[in-house]
PDB file of C-alpha atoms in Angstrom:
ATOM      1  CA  UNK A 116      61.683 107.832 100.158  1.00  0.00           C
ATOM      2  CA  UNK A 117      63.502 105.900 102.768  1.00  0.00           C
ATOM      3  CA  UNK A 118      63.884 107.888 106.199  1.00  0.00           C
ATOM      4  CA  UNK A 119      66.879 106.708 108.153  1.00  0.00           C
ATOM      5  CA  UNK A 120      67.905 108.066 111.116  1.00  0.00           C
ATOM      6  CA  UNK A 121      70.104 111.079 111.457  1.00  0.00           C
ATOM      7  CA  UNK A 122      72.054 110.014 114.027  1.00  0.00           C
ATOM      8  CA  UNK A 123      75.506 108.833 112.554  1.00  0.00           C
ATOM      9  CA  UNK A 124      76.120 106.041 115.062  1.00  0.00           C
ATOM     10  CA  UNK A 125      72.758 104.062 113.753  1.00  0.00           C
ATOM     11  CA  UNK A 126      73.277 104.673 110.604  1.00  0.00           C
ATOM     12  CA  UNK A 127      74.890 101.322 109.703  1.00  0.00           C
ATOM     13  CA  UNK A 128      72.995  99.360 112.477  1.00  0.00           C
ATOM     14  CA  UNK A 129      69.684 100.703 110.699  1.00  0.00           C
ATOM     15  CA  UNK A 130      70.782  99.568 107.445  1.00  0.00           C
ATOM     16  CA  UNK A 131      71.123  95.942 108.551  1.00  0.00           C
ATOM     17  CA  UNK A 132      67.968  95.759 110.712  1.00  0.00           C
ATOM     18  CA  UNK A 133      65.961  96.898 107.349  1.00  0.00           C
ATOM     19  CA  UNK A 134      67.928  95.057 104.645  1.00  0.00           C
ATOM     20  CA  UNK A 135      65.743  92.090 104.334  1.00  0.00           C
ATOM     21  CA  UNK A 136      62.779  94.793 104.688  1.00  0.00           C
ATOM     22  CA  UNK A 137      63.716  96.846 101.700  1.00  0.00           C
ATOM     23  CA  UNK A 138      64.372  94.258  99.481  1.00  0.00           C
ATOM     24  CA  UNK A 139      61.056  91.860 100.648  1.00  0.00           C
ATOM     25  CA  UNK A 140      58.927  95.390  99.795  1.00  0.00           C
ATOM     26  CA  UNK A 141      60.495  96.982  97.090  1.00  0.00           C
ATOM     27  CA  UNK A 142      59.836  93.011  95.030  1.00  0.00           C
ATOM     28  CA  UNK A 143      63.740  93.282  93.539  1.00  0.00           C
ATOM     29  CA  UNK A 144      67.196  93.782  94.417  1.00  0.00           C
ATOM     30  CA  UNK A 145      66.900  96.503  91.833  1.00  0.00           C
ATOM     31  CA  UNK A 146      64.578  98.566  93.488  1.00  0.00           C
ATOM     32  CA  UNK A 147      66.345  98.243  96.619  1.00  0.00           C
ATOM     33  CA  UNK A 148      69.791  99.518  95.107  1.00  0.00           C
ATOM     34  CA  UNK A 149      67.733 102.327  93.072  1.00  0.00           C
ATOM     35  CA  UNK A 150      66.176 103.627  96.297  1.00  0.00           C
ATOM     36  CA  UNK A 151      69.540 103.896  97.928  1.00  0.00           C
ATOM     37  CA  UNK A 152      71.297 105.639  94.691  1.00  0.00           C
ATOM     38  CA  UNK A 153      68.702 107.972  95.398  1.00  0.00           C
ATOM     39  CA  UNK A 154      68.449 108.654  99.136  1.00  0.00           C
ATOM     40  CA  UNK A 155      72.492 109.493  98.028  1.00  0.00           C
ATOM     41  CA  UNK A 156      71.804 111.995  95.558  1.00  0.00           C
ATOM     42  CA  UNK A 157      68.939 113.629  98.671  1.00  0.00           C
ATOM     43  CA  UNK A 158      72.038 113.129 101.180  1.00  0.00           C
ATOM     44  CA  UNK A 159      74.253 115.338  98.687  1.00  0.00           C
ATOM     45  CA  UNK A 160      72.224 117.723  97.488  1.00  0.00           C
ATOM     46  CA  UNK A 161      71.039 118.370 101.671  1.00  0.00           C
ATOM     47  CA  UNK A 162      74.959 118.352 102.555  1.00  0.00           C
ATOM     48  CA  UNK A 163      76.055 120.943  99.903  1.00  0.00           C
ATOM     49  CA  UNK A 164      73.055 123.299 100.693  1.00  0.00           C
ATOM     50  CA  UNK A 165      74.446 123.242 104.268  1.00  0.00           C
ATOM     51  CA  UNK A 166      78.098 123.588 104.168  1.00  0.00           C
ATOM     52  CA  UNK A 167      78.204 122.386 108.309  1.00  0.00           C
ATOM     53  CA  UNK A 168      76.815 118.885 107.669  1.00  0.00           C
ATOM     54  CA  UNK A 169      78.889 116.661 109.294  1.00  0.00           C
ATOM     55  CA  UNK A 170      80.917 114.192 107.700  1.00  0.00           C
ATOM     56  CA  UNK A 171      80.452 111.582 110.312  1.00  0.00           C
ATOM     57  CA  UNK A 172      76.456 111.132 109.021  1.00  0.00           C
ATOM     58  CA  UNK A 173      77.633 111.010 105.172  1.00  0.00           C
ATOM     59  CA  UNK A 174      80.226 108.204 106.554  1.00  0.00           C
ATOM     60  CA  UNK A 175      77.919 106.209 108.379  1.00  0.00           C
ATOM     61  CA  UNK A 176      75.521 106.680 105.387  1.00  0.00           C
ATOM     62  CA  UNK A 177      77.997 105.258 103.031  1.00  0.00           C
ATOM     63  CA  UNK A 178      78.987 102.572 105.332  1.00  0.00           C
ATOM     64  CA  UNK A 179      75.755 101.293 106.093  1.00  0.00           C
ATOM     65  CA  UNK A 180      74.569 101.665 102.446  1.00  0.00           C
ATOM     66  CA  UNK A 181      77.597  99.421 101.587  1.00  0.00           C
ATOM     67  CA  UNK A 182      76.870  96.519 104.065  1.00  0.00           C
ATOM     68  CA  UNK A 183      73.051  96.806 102.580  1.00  0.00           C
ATOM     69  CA  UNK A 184      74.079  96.222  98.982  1.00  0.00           C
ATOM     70  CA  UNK A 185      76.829  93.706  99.595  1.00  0.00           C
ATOM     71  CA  UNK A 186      76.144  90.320  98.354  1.00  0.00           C
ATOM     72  CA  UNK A 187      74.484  91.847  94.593  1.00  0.00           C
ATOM     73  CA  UNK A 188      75.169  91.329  91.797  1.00  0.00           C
ATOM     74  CA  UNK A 189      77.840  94.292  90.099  1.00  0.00           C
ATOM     75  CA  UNK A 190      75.824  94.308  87.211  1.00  0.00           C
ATOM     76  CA  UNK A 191      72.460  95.925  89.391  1.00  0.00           C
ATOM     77  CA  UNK A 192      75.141  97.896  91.450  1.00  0.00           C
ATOM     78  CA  UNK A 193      75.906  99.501  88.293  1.00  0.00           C
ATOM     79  CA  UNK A 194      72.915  99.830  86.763  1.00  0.00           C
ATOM     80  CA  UNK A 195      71.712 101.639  89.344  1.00  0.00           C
ATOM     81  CA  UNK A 196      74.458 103.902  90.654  1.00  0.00           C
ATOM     82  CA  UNK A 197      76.219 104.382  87.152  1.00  0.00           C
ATOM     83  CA  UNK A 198      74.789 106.774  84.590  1.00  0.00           C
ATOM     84  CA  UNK A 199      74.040 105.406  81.446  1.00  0.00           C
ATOM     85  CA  UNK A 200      74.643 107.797  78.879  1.00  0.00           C
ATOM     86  CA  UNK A 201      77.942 108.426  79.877  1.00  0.00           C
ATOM     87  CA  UNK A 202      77.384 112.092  79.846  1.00  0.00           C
ATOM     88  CA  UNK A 203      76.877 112.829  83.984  1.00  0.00           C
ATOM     89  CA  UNK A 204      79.599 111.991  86.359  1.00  0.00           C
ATOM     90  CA  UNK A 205      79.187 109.768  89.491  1.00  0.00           C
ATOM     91  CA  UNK A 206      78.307 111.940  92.065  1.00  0.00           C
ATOM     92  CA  UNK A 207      80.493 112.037  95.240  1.00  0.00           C
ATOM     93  CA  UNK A 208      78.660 109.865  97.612  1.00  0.00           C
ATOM     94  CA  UNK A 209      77.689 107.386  95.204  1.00  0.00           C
ATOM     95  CA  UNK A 210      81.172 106.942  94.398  1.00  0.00           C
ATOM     96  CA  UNK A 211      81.917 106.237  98.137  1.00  0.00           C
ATOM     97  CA  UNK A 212      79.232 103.811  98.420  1.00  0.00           C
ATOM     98  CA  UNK A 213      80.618 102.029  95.123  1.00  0.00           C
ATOM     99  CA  UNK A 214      84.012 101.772  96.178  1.00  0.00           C
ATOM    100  CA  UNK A 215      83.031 100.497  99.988  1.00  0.00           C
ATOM    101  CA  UNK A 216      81.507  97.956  98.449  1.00  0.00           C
ATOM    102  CA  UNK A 217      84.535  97.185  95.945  1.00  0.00           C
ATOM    103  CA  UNK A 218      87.397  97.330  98.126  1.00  0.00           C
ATOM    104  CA  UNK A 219      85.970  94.268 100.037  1.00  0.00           C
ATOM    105  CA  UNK A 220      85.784  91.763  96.777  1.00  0.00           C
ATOM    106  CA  UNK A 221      88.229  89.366  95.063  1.00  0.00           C
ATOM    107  CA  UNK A 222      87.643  89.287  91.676  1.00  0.00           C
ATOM    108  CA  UNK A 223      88.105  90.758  88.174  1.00  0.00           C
ATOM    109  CA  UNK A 224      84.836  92.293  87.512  1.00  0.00           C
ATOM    110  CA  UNK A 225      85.915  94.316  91.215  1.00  0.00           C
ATOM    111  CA  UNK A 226      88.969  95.146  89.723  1.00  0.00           C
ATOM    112  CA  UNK A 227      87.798  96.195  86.248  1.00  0.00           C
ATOM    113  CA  UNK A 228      84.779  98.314  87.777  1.00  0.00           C
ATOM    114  CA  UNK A 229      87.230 100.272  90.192  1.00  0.00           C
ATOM    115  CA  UNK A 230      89.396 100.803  87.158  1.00  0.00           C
ATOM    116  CA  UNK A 231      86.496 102.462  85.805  1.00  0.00           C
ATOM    117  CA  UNK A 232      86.049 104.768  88.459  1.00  0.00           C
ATOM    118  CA  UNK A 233      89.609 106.005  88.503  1.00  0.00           C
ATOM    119  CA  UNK A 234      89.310 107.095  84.981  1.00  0.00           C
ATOM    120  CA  UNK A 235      86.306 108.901  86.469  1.00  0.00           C
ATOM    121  CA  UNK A 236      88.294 111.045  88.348  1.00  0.00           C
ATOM    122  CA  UNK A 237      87.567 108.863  91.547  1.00  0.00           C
ATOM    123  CA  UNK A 238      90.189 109.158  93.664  1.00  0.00           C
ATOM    124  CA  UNK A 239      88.674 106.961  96.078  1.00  0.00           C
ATOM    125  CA  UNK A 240      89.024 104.280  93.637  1.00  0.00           C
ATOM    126  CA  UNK A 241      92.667 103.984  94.224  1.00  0.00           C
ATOM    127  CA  UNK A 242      92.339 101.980  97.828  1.00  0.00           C
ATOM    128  CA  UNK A 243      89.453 100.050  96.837  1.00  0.00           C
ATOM    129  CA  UNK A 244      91.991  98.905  93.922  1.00  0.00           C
ATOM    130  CA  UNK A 245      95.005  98.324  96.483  1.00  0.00           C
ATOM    131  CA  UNK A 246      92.314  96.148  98.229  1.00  0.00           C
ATOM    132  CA  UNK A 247      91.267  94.030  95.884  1.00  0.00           C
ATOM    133  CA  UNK A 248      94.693  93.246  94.438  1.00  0.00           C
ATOM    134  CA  UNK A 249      96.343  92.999  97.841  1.00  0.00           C
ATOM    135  CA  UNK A 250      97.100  89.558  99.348  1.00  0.00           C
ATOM    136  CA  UNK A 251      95.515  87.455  97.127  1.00  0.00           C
ATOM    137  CA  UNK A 252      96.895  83.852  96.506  1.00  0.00           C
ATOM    138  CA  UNK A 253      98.041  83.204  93.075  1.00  0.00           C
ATOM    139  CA  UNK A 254      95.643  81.157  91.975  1.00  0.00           C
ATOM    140  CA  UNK A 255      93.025  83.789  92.705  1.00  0.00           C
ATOM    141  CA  UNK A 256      94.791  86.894  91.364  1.00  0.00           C
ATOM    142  CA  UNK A 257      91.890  89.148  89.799  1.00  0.00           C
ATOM    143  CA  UNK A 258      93.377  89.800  85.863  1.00  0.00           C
ATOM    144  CA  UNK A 259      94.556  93.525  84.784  1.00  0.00           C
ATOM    145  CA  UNK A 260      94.105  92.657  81.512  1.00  0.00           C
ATOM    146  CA  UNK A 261      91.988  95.791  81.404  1.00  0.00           C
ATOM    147  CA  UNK A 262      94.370  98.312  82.631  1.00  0.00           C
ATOM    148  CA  UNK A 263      96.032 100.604  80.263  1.00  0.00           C
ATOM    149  CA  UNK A 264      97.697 103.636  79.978  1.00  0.00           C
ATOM    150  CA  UNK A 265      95.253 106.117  80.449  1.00  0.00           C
ATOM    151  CA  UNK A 266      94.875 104.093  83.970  1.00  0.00           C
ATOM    152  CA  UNK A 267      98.624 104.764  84.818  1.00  0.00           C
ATOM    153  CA  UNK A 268      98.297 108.635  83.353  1.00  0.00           C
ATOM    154  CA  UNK A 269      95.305 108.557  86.267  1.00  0.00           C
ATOM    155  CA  UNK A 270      97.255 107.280  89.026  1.00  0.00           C
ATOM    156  CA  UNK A 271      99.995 109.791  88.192  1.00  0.00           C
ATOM    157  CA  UNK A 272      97.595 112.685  88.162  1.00  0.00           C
ATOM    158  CA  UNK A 273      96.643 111.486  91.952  1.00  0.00           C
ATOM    159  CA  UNK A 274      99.935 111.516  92.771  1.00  0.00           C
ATOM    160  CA  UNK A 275     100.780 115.570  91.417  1.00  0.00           C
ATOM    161  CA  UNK A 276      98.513 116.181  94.540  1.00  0.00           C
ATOM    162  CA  UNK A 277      99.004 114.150  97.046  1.00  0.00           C
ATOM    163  CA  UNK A 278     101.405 111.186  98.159  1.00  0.00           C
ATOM    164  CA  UNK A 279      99.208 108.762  99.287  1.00  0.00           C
ATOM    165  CA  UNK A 280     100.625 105.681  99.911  1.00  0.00           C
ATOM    166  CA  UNK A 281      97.841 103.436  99.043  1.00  0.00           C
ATOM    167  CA  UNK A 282      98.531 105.525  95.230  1.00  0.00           C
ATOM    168  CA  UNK A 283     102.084 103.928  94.843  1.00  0.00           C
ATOM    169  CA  UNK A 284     100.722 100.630  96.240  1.00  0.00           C
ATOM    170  CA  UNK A 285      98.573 100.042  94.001  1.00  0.00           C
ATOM    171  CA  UNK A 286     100.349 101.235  90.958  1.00  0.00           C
ATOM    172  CA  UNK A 287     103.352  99.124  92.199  1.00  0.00           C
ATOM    173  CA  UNK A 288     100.322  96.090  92.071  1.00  0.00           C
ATOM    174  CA  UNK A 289      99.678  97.194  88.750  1.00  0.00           C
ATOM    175  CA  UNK A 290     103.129  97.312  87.395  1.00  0.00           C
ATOM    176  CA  UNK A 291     103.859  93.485  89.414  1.00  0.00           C
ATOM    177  CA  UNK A 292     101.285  92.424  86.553  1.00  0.00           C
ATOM    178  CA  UNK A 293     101.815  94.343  83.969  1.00  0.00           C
ATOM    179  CA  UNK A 294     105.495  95.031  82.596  1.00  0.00           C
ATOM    180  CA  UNK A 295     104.241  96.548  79.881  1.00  0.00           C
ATOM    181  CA  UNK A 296     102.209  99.359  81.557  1.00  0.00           C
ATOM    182  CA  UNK A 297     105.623  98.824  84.489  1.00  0.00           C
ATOM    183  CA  UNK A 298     107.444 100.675  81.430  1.00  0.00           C
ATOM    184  CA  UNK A 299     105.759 103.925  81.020  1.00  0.00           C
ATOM    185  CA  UNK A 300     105.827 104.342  84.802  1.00  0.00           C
ATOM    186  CA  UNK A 301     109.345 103.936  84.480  1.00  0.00           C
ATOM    187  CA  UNK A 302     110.070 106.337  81.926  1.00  0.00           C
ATOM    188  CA  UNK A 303     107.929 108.909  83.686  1.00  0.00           C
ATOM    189  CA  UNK A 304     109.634 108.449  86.595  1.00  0.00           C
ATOM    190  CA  UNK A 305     113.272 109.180  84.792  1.00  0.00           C
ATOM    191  CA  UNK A 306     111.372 112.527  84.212  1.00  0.00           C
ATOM    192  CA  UNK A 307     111.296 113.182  87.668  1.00  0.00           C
ATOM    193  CA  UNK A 308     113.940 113.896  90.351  1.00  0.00           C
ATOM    194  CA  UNK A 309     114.695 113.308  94.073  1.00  0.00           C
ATOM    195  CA  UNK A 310     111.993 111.259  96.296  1.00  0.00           C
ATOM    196  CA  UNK A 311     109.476 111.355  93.900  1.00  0.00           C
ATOM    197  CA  UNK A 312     111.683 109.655  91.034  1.00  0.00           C
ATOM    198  CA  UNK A 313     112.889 106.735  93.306  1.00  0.00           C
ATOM    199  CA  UNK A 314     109.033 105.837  94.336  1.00  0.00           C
ATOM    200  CA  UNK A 315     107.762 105.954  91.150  1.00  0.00           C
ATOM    201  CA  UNK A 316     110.890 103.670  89.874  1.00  0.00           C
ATOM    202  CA  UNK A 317     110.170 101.572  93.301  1.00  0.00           C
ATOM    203  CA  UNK A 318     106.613 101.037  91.797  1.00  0.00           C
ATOM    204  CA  UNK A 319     107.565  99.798  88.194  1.00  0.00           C
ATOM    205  CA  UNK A 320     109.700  97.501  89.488  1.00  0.00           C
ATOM    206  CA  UNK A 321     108.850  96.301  93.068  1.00  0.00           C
ATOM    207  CA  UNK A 322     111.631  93.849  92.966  1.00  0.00           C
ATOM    208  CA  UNK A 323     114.690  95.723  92.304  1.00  0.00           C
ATOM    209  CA  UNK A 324     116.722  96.878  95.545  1.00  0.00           C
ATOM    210  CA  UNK A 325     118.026  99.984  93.452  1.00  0.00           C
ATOM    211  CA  UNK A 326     115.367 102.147  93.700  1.00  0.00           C
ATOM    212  CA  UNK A 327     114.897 102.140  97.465  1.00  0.00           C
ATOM    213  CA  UNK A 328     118.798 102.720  98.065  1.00  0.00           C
ATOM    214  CA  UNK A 329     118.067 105.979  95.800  1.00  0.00           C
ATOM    215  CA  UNK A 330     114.932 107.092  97.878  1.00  0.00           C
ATOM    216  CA  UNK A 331     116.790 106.272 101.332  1.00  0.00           C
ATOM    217  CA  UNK A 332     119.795 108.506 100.345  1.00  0.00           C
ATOM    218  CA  UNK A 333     117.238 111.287  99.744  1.00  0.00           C
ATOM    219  CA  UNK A 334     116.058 110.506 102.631  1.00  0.00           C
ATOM    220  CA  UNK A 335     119.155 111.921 104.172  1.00  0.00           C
ATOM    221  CA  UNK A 336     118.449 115.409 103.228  1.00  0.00           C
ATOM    222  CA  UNK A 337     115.139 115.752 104.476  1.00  0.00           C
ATOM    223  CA  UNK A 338     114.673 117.953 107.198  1.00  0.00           C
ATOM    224  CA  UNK A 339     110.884 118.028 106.757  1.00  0.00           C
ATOM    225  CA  UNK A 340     109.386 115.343 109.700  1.00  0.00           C
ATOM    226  CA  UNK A 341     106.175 114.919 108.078  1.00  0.00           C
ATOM    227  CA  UNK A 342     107.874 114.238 104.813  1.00  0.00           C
ATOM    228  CA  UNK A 343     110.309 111.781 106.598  1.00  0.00           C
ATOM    229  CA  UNK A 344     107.394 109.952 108.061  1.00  0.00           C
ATOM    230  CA  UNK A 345     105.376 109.594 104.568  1.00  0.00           C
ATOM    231  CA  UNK A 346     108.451 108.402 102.805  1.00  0.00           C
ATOM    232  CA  UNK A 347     109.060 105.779 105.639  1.00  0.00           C
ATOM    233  CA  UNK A 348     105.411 105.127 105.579  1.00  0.00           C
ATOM    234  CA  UNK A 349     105.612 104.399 101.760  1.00  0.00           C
ATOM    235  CA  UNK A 350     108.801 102.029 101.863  1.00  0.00           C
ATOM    236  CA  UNK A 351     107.634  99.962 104.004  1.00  0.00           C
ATOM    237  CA  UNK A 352     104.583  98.976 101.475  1.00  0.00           C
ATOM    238  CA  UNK A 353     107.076  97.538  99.213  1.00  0.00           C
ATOM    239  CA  UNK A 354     108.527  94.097  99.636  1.00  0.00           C
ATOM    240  CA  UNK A 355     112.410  93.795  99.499  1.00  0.00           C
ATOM    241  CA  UNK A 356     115.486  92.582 101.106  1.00  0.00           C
ATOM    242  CA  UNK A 357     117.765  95.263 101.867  1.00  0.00           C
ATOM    243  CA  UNK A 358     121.386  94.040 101.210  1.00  0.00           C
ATOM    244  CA  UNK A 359     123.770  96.405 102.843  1.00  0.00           C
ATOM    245  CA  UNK A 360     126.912  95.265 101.212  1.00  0.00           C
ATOM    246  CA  UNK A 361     128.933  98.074  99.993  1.00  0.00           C
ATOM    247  CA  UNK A 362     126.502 100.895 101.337  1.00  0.00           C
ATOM    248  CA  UNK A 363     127.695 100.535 104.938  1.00  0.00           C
ATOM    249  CA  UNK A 364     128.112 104.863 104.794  1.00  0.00           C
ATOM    250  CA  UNK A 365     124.821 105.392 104.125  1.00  0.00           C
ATOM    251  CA  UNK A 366     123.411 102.889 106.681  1.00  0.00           C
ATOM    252  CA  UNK A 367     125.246 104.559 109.567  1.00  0.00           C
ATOM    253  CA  UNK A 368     123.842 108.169 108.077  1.00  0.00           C
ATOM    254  CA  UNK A 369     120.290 106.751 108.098  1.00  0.00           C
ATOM    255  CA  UNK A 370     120.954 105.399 111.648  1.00  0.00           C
ATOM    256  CA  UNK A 371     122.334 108.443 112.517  1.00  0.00           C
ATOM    257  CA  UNK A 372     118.851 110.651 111.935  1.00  0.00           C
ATOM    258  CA  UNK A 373     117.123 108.783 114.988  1.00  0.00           C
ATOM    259  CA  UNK A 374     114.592 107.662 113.238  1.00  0.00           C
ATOM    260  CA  UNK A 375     112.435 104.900 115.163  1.00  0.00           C
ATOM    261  CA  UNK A 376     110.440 104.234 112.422  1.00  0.00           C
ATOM    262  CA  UNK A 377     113.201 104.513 109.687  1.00  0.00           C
ATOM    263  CA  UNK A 378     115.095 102.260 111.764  1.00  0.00           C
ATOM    264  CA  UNK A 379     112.653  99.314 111.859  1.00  0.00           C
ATOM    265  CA  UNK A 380     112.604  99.354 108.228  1.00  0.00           C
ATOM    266  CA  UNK A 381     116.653  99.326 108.528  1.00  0.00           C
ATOM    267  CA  UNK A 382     115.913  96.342 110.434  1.00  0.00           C
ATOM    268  CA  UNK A 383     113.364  94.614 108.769  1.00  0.00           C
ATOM    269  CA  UNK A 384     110.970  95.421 111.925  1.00  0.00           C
TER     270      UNK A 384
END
């Protein structure tokens, strides 16, 4: 068993300073990511016998396991970290590990692989996907050619409990790929009312100006600052040109609020 130290600020430092260790003794790349998966499952069963474990050693844990395993191949990452039979879920800090390493690839296989993990009820999936998909020239965009419905139904069952931002970006990368899957976002979206109607229509169809009007004249009505802030925060993922022609009323109400940050999205800022 691999003893690192507890310490969470050499954590990740310890992990690079015995990477080419680990992998020169244990004969395989394999072996290495098998003696991590389990020095997880230790770290998790150690942290839910004693509820005041801090977080700060399970993140520096995760981080550093993530910079170790970097470079492999998916295919041993999975075999390794994944359970076979399909019967066991991914336990929690596994699933961290899997998606640090994830969110900081290019490629398909990422992609399809975080998909994965969403439909495992891995809600840290969802940035790792926004990562992957994000700012990637067009001649390098990983293919959703794997995403389907039950991946949309996923991302909408993250959003009943929380609105995340990084949720509606990258369902709104999704839908930019896929106007099929763009469609039943929309018509679950004309189930819903208020803010959370105009996102989700925002996300199916990233391009059309309509939807943001609708979520800005909610905006209006908000008294709630937090809310304010997230709904700001969530607008200014998407990319559009705001064309004020014929809305002049509403501009001057939104200017009227005070809003710094509302008013460097008026802006373009």
């Amino acid at each position: 068993v691999l003893v690192y130290p507890r310490h969470p600020s050499r954590i990740a430092g310890w992990f690079q300073l015995r990477k080419s260790v680990l992998i020169s003794k244990s004969g395989s790349s394999g072996s290495s990511c098998q003696r991590l998966a389990e020095q997880a499952d230790a770290l998790e069963s150690e942290a839910s016998e004693n509820s005041d474990d801090d977080d700060d050693e399970i993140g520096g844990f995760v981080s550093g396991a993530g910079m170790l395993l970097a470079g492999l191949d998916l295919s041993i990452i999975r075999g390794e970290f994944t359970p076979q039979d399909g019967t066991k879920r991914i336990s929690g800090i596994r699933a961290r590990i899997l998606c640090s390493i994830l969110q900081n690839l290019k490629s398909t296989e990422a992609l399809n692989f975080a998909g994965e993990l969403l439909l495992n009820g891995i809600k840290e999936a969802v940035f790792a996907i926004y990562l992957i998909s994000a700012h990637v020239r067009d001649d390098n965009k990983p293919s959703w050619a794997s995403f389907t419905a039950d991946h949309v139904n996923s991302f909408l069952l993250i959003l009943n409990d929380t609105n995340d931002d990084w949720t509606y970006q990258a369902l709104g990368n999704l839908c930019a790929a896929r106007p099929d899957l763009a469609a039943l976002v929309e018509q679950q979206a004309l189930a819903k009312s208020g803010i959370e109607r105009a996102i989700l229509l925002c996300c199916a169809s990233p391009n059309n100006p309509t939807p943001v009007f609708q979520a800005l004249s909610e905006f209006v009505s908000i008294k709630d600052e937090h809310q304010r802030k997230g709904l700001v925060y969530i607008l200014k993922r998407f990319d559009f040109d705001i064309e004020w022609a014929g809305r002049e009323e509403l501009f001057v109400q939104l200017l009227r609020l005070r809003d710094n940050d509302l008013a460097a999205l008026l802006f373009g800022g």
